[in-house]
PDB file of C-alpha atoms in Angstrom:
ATOM      1  CA  MET A  29      -4.309  15.896  -1.155  1.00  0.00           C
ATOM      2  CA  THR A  30      -6.467  13.310  -2.658  1.00  0.00           C
ATOM      3  CA  VAL A  31      -6.553   9.458  -2.863  1.00  0.00           C
ATOM      4  CA  ARG A  32      -8.032   8.001  -6.097  1.00  0.00           C
ATOM      5  CA  VAL A  33      -7.760   4.852  -8.006  1.00  0.00           C
ATOM      6  CA  ALA A  34      -4.528   4.994 -10.279  1.00  0.00           C
ATOM      7  CA  ASP A  35      -4.903   5.479 -13.959  1.00  0.00           C
ATOM      8  CA  PRO A  36      -2.549   4.210 -16.747  1.00  0.00           C
ATOM      9  CA  ASP A  37      -0.816   7.668 -16.886  1.00  0.00           C
ATOM     10  CA  ASP A  38       0.298   6.931 -12.993  1.00  0.00           C
ATOM     11  CA  HIS A  39       2.310   3.950 -13.799  1.00  0.00           C
ATOM     12  CA  LEU A  40       5.630   5.421 -14.132  1.00  0.00           C
ATOM     13  CA  ALA A  41       5.154   7.464 -11.047  1.00  0.00           C
ATOM     14  CA  VAL A  42       3.892   4.450  -9.164  1.00  0.00           C
ATOM     15  CA  MET A  43       7.016   2.402 -10.241  1.00  0.00           C
ATOM     16  CA  ARG A  44       9.420   5.309  -9.237  1.00  0.00           C
ATOM     17  CA  LEU A  45       7.877   5.453  -5.725  1.00  0.00           C
ATOM     18  CA  LEU A  46       7.971   1.446  -5.229  1.00  0.00           C
ATOM     19  CA  ASP A  47      11.772   1.595  -6.583  1.00  0.00           C
ATOM     20  CA  ALA A  48      12.768   4.575  -4.298  1.00  0.00           C
ATOM     21  CA  ALA A  49      11.139   2.523  -1.302  1.00  0.00           C
ATOM     22  CA  MET A  50      13.346  -0.420  -2.431  1.00  0.00           C
ATOM     23  CA  LEU A  51      10.255  -2.620  -2.727  1.00  0.00           C
ATOM     24  CA  GLU A  52      10.351  -5.454  -5.334  1.00  0.00           C
ATOM     25  CA  ALA A  53       7.664  -4.659  -7.980  1.00  0.00           C
ATOM     26  CA  ASP A  54       7.216  -6.156 -11.458  1.00  0.00           C
ATOM     27  CA  ALA A  55       6.260  -3.378 -13.896  1.00  0.00           C
ATOM     28  CA  ALA A  56       3.911  -5.481 -16.024  1.00  0.00           C
ATOM     29  CA  ALA A  57       2.328  -6.736 -12.656  1.00  0.00           C
ATOM     30  CA  VAL A  58       1.777  -3.308 -11.433  1.00  0.00           C
ATOM     31  CA  GLU A  59       0.452  -2.297 -14.925  1.00  0.00           C
ATOM     32  CA  ALA A  60      -2.026  -5.278 -14.624  1.00  0.00           C
ATOM     33  CA  ARG A  61      -3.125  -4.090 -10.906  1.00  0.00           C
ATOM     34  CA  ILE A  62      -3.685  -0.402 -12.471  1.00  0.00           C
ATOM     35  CA  GLU A  63      -5.832  -1.768 -15.235  1.00  0.00           C
ATOM     36  CA  ALA A  64      -7.994  -3.792 -12.795  1.00  0.00           C
ATOM     37  CA  GLY A  65      -8.400  -0.670 -10.630  1.00  0.00           C
ATOM     38  CA  ASP A  66      -6.295  -2.301  -7.622  1.00  0.00           C
ATOM     39  CA  VAL A  67      -3.865   0.435  -7.224  1.00  0.00           C
ATOM     40  CA  LEU A  68      -4.355   3.643  -5.266  1.00  0.00           C
ATOM     41  CA  VAL A  69      -2.579   6.949  -5.398  1.00  0.00           C
ATOM     42  CA  ALA A  70      -2.389  10.066  -3.204  1.00  0.00           C
ATOM     43  CA  VAL A  71      -1.958  12.963  -5.453  1.00  0.00           C
ATOM     44  CA  GLU A  72      -1.438  16.603  -4.682  1.00  0.00           C
ATOM     45  CA  GLU A  73      -1.233  19.295  -7.398  1.00  0.00           C
ATOM     46  CA  GLY A  74      -0.845  16.590 -10.151  1.00  0.00           C
ATOM     47  CA  ARG A  75       2.086  15.083  -8.386  1.00  0.00           C
ATOM     48  CA  VAL A  76       1.759  11.319  -7.029  1.00  0.00           C
ATOM     49  CA  LEU A  77       2.871  11.369  -3.335  1.00  0.00           C
ATOM     50  CA  GLY A  78       2.148   7.964  -2.320  1.00  0.00           C
ATOM     51  CA  ALA A  79       0.870   4.578  -3.902  1.00  0.00           C
ATOM     52  CA  ALA A  80      -0.831   1.439  -2.534  1.00  0.00           C
ATOM     53  CA  VAL A  81      -0.725  -1.695  -4.816  1.00  0.00           C
ATOM     54  CA  LEU A  82      -3.598  -4.105  -3.883  1.00  0.00           C
ATOM     55  CA  GLU A  83      -4.209  -7.797  -4.851  1.00  0.00           C
ATOM     56  CA  PRO A  84      -7.913  -9.011  -4.344  1.00  0.00           C
ATOM     57  CA  LEU A  85      -8.346 -12.015  -2.152  1.00  0.00           C
ATOM     58  CA  ASP A  86     -11.672 -14.032  -1.307  1.00  0.00           C
ATOM     59  CA  ASP A  87     -11.813 -12.172   2.179  1.00  0.00           C
ATOM     60  CA  GLY A  88     -10.671  -8.694   1.311  1.00  0.00           C
ATOM     61  CA  VAL A  89      -7.524  -7.543  -0.311  1.00  0.00           C
ATOM     62  CA  PHE A  90      -3.651  -8.062   0.135  1.00  0.00           C
ATOM     63  CA  LEU A  91      -1.732  -4.913   0.352  1.00  0.00           C
ATOM     64  CA  ARG A  92       1.126  -5.735  -1.868  1.00  0.00           C
ATOM     65  CA  SER A  93       3.258  -2.760  -1.609  1.00  0.00           C
ATOM     66  CA  ILE A  94       2.711   0.798  -0.271  1.00  0.00           C
ATOM     67  CA  ALA A  95       5.156   3.511  -0.778  1.00  0.00           C
ATOM     68  CA  VAL A  96       5.207   7.436   0.187  1.00  0.00           C
ATOM     69  CA  ARG A  97       7.709   9.948  -1.159  1.00  0.00           C
ATOM     70  CA  ARG A  98      10.662  10.208   1.256  1.00  0.00           C
ATOM     71  CA  ALA A  99      10.255  13.687   1.907  1.00  0.00           C
ATOM     72  CA  ARG A 100       6.341  13.346   2.634  1.00  0.00           C
ATOM     73  CA  ARG A 101       6.426  10.550   5.001  1.00  0.00           C
ATOM     74  CA  GLY A 102       4.950  11.020   8.348  1.00  0.00           C
ATOM     75  CA  ASN A 103       2.308  13.391   7.021  1.00  0.00           C
ATOM     76  CA  GLY A 104      -0.648  10.871   7.035  1.00  0.00           C
ATOM     77  CA  ILE A 105      -0.268   9.840   3.280  1.00  0.00           C
ATOM     78  CA  GLY A 106       0.205   6.144   3.905  1.00  0.00           C
ATOM     79  CA  THR A 107      -2.584   6.459   6.588  1.00  0.00           C
ATOM     80  CA  ALA A 108      -4.941   7.691   3.801  1.00  0.00           C
ATOM     81  CA  LEU A 109      -4.181   5.168   1.406  1.00  0.00           C
ATOM     82  CA  VAL A 110      -4.790   2.422   3.873  1.00  0.00           C
ATOM     83  CA  ASP A 111      -7.978   4.007   5.172  1.00  0.00           C
ATOM     84  CA  ARG A 112      -9.185   4.334   1.542  1.00  0.00           C
ATOM     85  CA  ALA A 113      -8.331   0.908   0.817  1.00  0.00           C
ATOM     86  CA  THR A 114     -10.061  -0.447   3.880  1.00  0.00           C
ATOM     87  CA  ARG A 115     -13.297   1.444   3.239  1.00  0.00           C
ATOM     88  CA  ARG A 116     -13.374   0.323  -0.364  1.00  0.00           C
ATOM     89  CA  HIS A 117     -12.544  -3.401   0.264  1.00  0.00           C
ATOM     90  CA  GLY A 118     -13.167  -4.151   4.034  1.00  0.00           C
ATOM     91  CA  ARG A 119     -10.537  -6.502   5.277  1.00  0.00           C
ATOM     92  CA  LEU A 120      -6.957  -5.442   4.378  1.00  0.00           C
ATOM     93  CA  THR A 121      -3.933  -7.999   4.906  1.00  0.00           C
ATOM     94  CA  ALA A 122      -0.260  -7.146   4.550  1.00  0.00           C
ATOM     95  CA  GLU A 123       3.225  -8.742   5.310  1.00  0.00           C
ATOM     96  CA  PHE A 124       5.795  -6.337   6.234  1.00  0.00           C
ATOM     97  CA  ASP A 125       9.223  -5.908   7.922  1.00  0.00           C
ATOM     98  CA  GLU A 126       9.765  -5.265  11.727  1.00  0.00           C
ATOM     99  CA  ARG A 127      10.954  -1.687  11.011  1.00  0.00           C
ATOM    100  CA  VAL A 128       7.532  -0.359   9.714  1.00  0.00           C
ATOM    101  CA  ARG A 129       5.578  -2.201  12.528  1.00  0.00           C
ATOM    102  CA  PRO A 130       4.764   1.201  14.119  1.00  0.00           C
ATOM    103  CA  PHE A 131       2.971   2.181  11.063  1.00  0.00           C
ATOM    104  CA  TYR A 132       0.764  -0.647  10.941  1.00  0.00           C
ATOM    105  CA  ALA A 133       0.238  -0.677  14.729  1.00  0.00           C
ATOM    106  CA  SER A 134      -0.882   3.027  14.527  1.00  0.00           C
ATOM    107  CA  MET A 135      -3.672   1.849  12.318  1.00  0.00           C
ATOM    108  CA  ASP A 136      -4.696  -0.981  14.539  1.00  0.00           C
ATOM    109  CA  PHE A 137      -3.502  -4.083  12.555  1.00  0.00           C
ATOM    110  CA  GLU A 138      -3.910  -7.283  14.196  1.00  0.00           C
ATOM    111  CA  MET A 139      -0.227  -8.821  13.874  1.00  0.00           C
ATOM    112  CA  GLU A 140       1.481 -12.157  13.933  1.00  0.00           C
ATOM    113  CA  ARG A 141       4.920 -12.871  13.674  1.00  0.00           C
ATOM    114  CA  LEU A 142       6.010 -14.796  10.609  1.00  0.00           C
ATOM    115  CA  SER A 143       9.915 -14.841  11.419  1.00  0.00           C
ATOM    116  CA  ASP A 144      12.357 -12.836  13.333  1.00  0.00           C
ATOM    117  CA  ASP A 145      11.847  -9.717  11.160  1.00  0.00           C
ATOM    118  CA  ARG A 146       8.649 -10.212   9.207  1.00  0.00           C
ATOM    119  CA  LEU A 147       5.059  -9.754  10.360  1.00  0.00           C
ATOM    120  CA  ARG A 148       1.542 -10.311   8.830  1.00  0.00           C
ATOM    121  CA  GLY A 149      -1.256  -7.979   9.783  1.00  0.00           C
ATOM    122  CA  SER A 150      -4.983  -7.312   8.988  1.00  0.00           C
ATOM    123  CA  THR A 151      -7.325  -4.755   9.844  1.00  0.00           C
ATOM    124  CA  GLY A 152     -10.968  -3.852   8.926  1.00  0.00           C
ATOM    125  CA  ASP A 153     -14.017  -6.177   8.645  1.00  0.00           C
ATOM    126  CA  ASP A 154     -14.893  -8.852   6.471  1.00  0.00           C
ATOM    127  CA  PRO A 155     -16.409  -7.783   3.218  1.00  0.00           C
TER     128      PRO A 155
END
């Protein structure tokens, strides 16, 4: 498996992953992020297994969405995407549901509670 910057041909696969993960994603916004080089994909044998949609901030990037094919979850694909984003941009920030807290905790995200079921976390060094 390799992690690389998405290209325009990956747009449909990225949208399908986000949809399957029940994540809200505007197709035009994702396309713009791909064109800007702000989407990472994990690929194996030409098949997109995971995607991370990033949004630049003044102090790093915001992880807008991350999704991995259901059958491939738990195999380090999401971690590889986050690692690549952190190495590329430094500080990475995300907002997420309580149910995925273990994923972010496993990567040493510092977390704060936003509401009963939402958290914000960050990892990495400032750029």
